[in-house]
CSV table of C-alpha atoms in Angstrom, one decimal:
chain,number,residue,atom,x,y,z
A,270,MET,CA,0.0,0.0,0.0
A,271,ASN,CA,1.3,3.4,-0.9
A,272,SER,CA,2.4,5.6,2.1
A,273,LEU,CA,0.0,8.3,1.1
A,274,MET,CA,-3.0,6.0,0.8
A,275,PHE,CA,-3.5,5.4,4.6
A,276,PRO,CA,-3.8,9.2,5.4
A,277,ARG,CA,-6.2,9.7,2.5
A,278,LEU,CA,-8.4,6.8,3.7
A,279,LEU,CA,-8.3,8.1,7.3
A,280,PHE,CA,-9.3,11.5,6.1
A,281,LEU,CA,-12.1,10.1,4.0
A,282,LEU,CA,-13.4,8.1,7.0
A,283,LEU,CA,-13.3,11.2,9.2
A,284,CYS,CA,-15.1,13.2,6.6
A,285,MET,CA,-17.9,10.6,6.3
A,286,THR,CA,-18.3,10.5,10.1
A,287,CYS,CA,-18.5,14.3,10.2
A,288,VAL,CA,-21.3,14.3,7.6
A,289,GLN,CA,-23.2,11.7,9.5
A,290,VAL,CA,-22.9,13.6,12.8
A,291,SER,CA,-23.9,16.9,11.2
A,292,ALA,CA,-26.9,15.3,9.5
A,293,ALA,CA,-28.0,13.8,12.8
A,294,SER,CA,-27.6,17.1,14.7
A,295,GLU,CA,-30.0,18.8,12.2
A,296,LEU,CA,-32.9,16.5,13.1
A,297,THR,CA,-35.8,17.6,15.3
A,298,CYS,CA,-37.4,14.7,17.0
A,299,PHE,CA,-40.8,14.3,18.6
A,300,GLU,CA,-42.3,11.5,20.7
A,301,GLY,CA,-45.9,10.6,21.5
A,302,PRO,CA,-48.7,8.0,21.4
A,303,THR,CA,-50.4,6.7,18.3
A,304,SER,CA,-54.2,6.1,18.0
A,305,GLU,CA,-53.7,2.4,17.5
A,306,GLU,CA,-55.4,-0.1,19.9
A,307,SER,CA,-53.1,-2.1,22.1
A,308,CYS,CA,-53.3,-3.6,25.6
A,309,GLY,CA,-49.8,-2.5,26.5
A,310,GLY,CA,-49.6,0.8,24.5
A,311,THR,CA,-47.9,2.1,21.5
A,312,GLY,CA,-45.3,4.8,21.0
A,313,LEU,CA,-43.9,6.7,18.1
A,314,LYS,CA,-40.7,8.8,17.7
A,315,VAL,CA,-40.5,10.9,14.5
A,316,CYS,CA,-37.4,12.8,13.4
A,317,LEU,CA,-37.7,15.6,10.9
A,318,SER,CA,-35.2,17.5,8.8
A,319,GLY,CA,-37.0,20.7,8.2
A,320,ASN,CA,-40.5,19.5,7.4
A,321,GLN,CA,-39.4,16.1,5.9
A,322,ILE,CA,-39.6,12.9,7.9
A,323,ARG,CA,-36.2,11.2,8.1
A,324,GLN,CA,-36.9,8.5,10.7
A,325,MET,CA,-39.8,6.9,12.5
A,326,ASP,CA,-39.4,4.5,15.4
A,327,TRP,CA,-42.6,2.7,16.4
A,328,THR,CA,-43.2,0.3,19.2
A,329,ILE,CA,-46.2,-1.7,20.4
A,330,GLU,CA,-46.6,-4.0,23.4
A,331,THR,CA,-49.2,-6.8,23.2
A,332,SER,CA,-50.0,-9.5,25.8
A,333,ARG,CA,-47.5,-11.8,24.1
A,334,GLU,CA,-44.8,-9.7,22.5
A,335,PHE,CA,-43.0,-6.4,21.9
A,336,ILE,CA,-42.7,-5.2,18.3
A,337,ARG,CA,-40.4,-2.4,17.2
A,338,ARG,CA,-40.2,-1.0,13.7
A,339,GLN,CA,-37.5,1.5,12.7
A,340,TYR,CA,-38.4,3.2,9.5
A,341,SER,CA,-35.9,5.1,7.4
A,342,PHE,CA,-36.9,7.7,4.8
A,343,ASN,CA,-35.4,9.0,1.6
A,344,LYS,CA,-36.7,12.3,0.3
A,345,GLY,CA,-39.7,12.0,2.6
A,346,LYS,CA,-40.7,8.5,1.5
A,347,PRO,CA,-40.3,5.3,3.5
A,348,SER,CA,-37.3,3.5,2.1
A,349,SER,CA,-36.6,0.7,4.6
A,350,VAL,CA,-37.7,-0.7,7.9
A,351,ILE,CA,-36.1,-2.9,10.5
A,352,GLU,CA,-38.6,-5.0,12.4
A,353,THR,CA,-37.6,-6.5,15.8
A,354,ILE,CA,-39.9,-8.8,17.7
A,355,TYR,CA,-39.4,-9.9,21.3
A,356,TRP,CA,-41.5,-12.7,22.9
A,357,LYS,CA,-42.7,-12.0,26.4
A,358,LEU,CA,-44.0,-15.6,27.0
A,359,ASP,CA,-42.4,-19.0,26.7
A,360,SER,CA,-44.0,-22.0,25.1
A,361,HIS,CA,-45.8,-22.8,28.4
A,362,GLY,CA,-47.3,-19.3,28.6
A,363,ASP,CA,-45.0,-18.2,31.5
A,364,TYR,CA,-43.3,-14.8,31.3
A,365,TYR,CA,-39.6,-14.7,30.5
A,366,ALA,CA,-37.5,-12.8,33.1
A,367,LYS,CA,-36.4,-10.6,30.1
A,368,PRO,CA,-38.1,-10.5,26.7
A,369,HIS,CA,-36.7,-13.1,24.4
A,370,LEU,CA,-35.5,-12.0,20.9
A,371,GLN,CA,-37.6,-13.7,18.3
A,372,SER,CA,-36.5,-12.1,15.1
A,373,VAL,CA,-34.9,-9.1,13.4
A,374,LYS,CA,-35.7,-8.5,9.8
A,375,LYS,CA,-34.9,-5.7,7.4
A,376,TYR,CA,-37.2,-4.8,4.5
A,377,ARG,CA,-36.7,-2.5,1.6
A,378,LEU,CA,-39.8,-0.4,1.0
A,379,ASN,CA,-38.7,1.6,-2.1
A,380,VAL,CA,-39.3,-1.3,-4.5
A,381,SER,CA,-41.5,-1.3,-7.7
A,382,ASN,CA,-43.2,-4.6,-6.9
A,383,PRO,CA,-43.6,-5.0,-3.1
A,384,THR,CA,-44.4,-8.4,-1.5
A,385,SER,CA,-47.5,-8.5,0.7
A,386,LYS,CA,-45.3,-7.9,3.8
A,387,GLN,CA,-43.7,-4.9,2.2
A,388,ALA,CA,-47.1,-3.6,1.2
A,389,ASP,CA,-48.4,-4.0,4.7
A,390,LEU,CA,-45.3,-2.2,6.1
A,391,LEU,CA,-45.8,0.7,3.6
A,392,LYS,CA,-49.5,0.9,4.5
A,393,HIS,CA,-48.5,1.0,8.2
A,394,ALA,CA,-45.9,3.7,7.6
A,395,GLN,CA,-48.5,5.8,5.8
A,396,PHE,CA,-50.9,5.4,8.7
A,397,LEU,CA,-48.2,6.5,11.2
A,398,ILE,CA,-47.3,9.5,9.1
A,399,HIS,CA,-51.0,10.5,8.9
A,400,ASP,CA,-51.5,9.8,12.6
A,401,PHE,CA,-48.4,12.0,13.5
A,402,GLN,CA,-49.6,14.9,11.3
A,403,LYS,CA,-53.1,14.7,12.7
A,404,ASN,CA,-52.0,14.5,16.4
A,405,ARG,CA,-48.8,16.4,16.3
A,406,LYS,CA,-49.9,18.6,19.2
A,407,GLU,CA,-49.8,15.6,21.5
A,408,PHE,CA,-46.2,14.9,20.6
A,409,LYS,CA,-43.4,16.4,22.7
A,410,ALA,CA,-40.0,17.5,21.4
A,411,ILE,CA,-37.1,15.3,22.5
A,412,ASN,CA,-33.3,15.4,22.3
A,413,PHE,CA,-31.9,13.1,19.7
């Protein structure tokens, strides 16, 4: 490797980190409830850059599980989501001491021919966007 190559790579990595940090610091985030039905409650965190949604983090607790969906946006449209599911109960119906990780899956949402799961996730993202816009007064600003 050329002796000038390492400093250039290091500089490039530092520049990429600075861009990511400055992009994150420009986000304004809000947190609040959704209007969805749930025995354990739901929550939504929405991060905006100006008036465009950049990230949404949704959680729901049911009697059996916790579900978390972390939506990422590109140009104001949902582009991907990471869905994480934790079981609260074992196979005998007894509560785990700590929730048990069941699955973590990533789905691309900016596809031309979505699967039924991707279509459901897109529909849910649109619901959450509408719910946030409708009930924004109930959301509080948080530090990101």
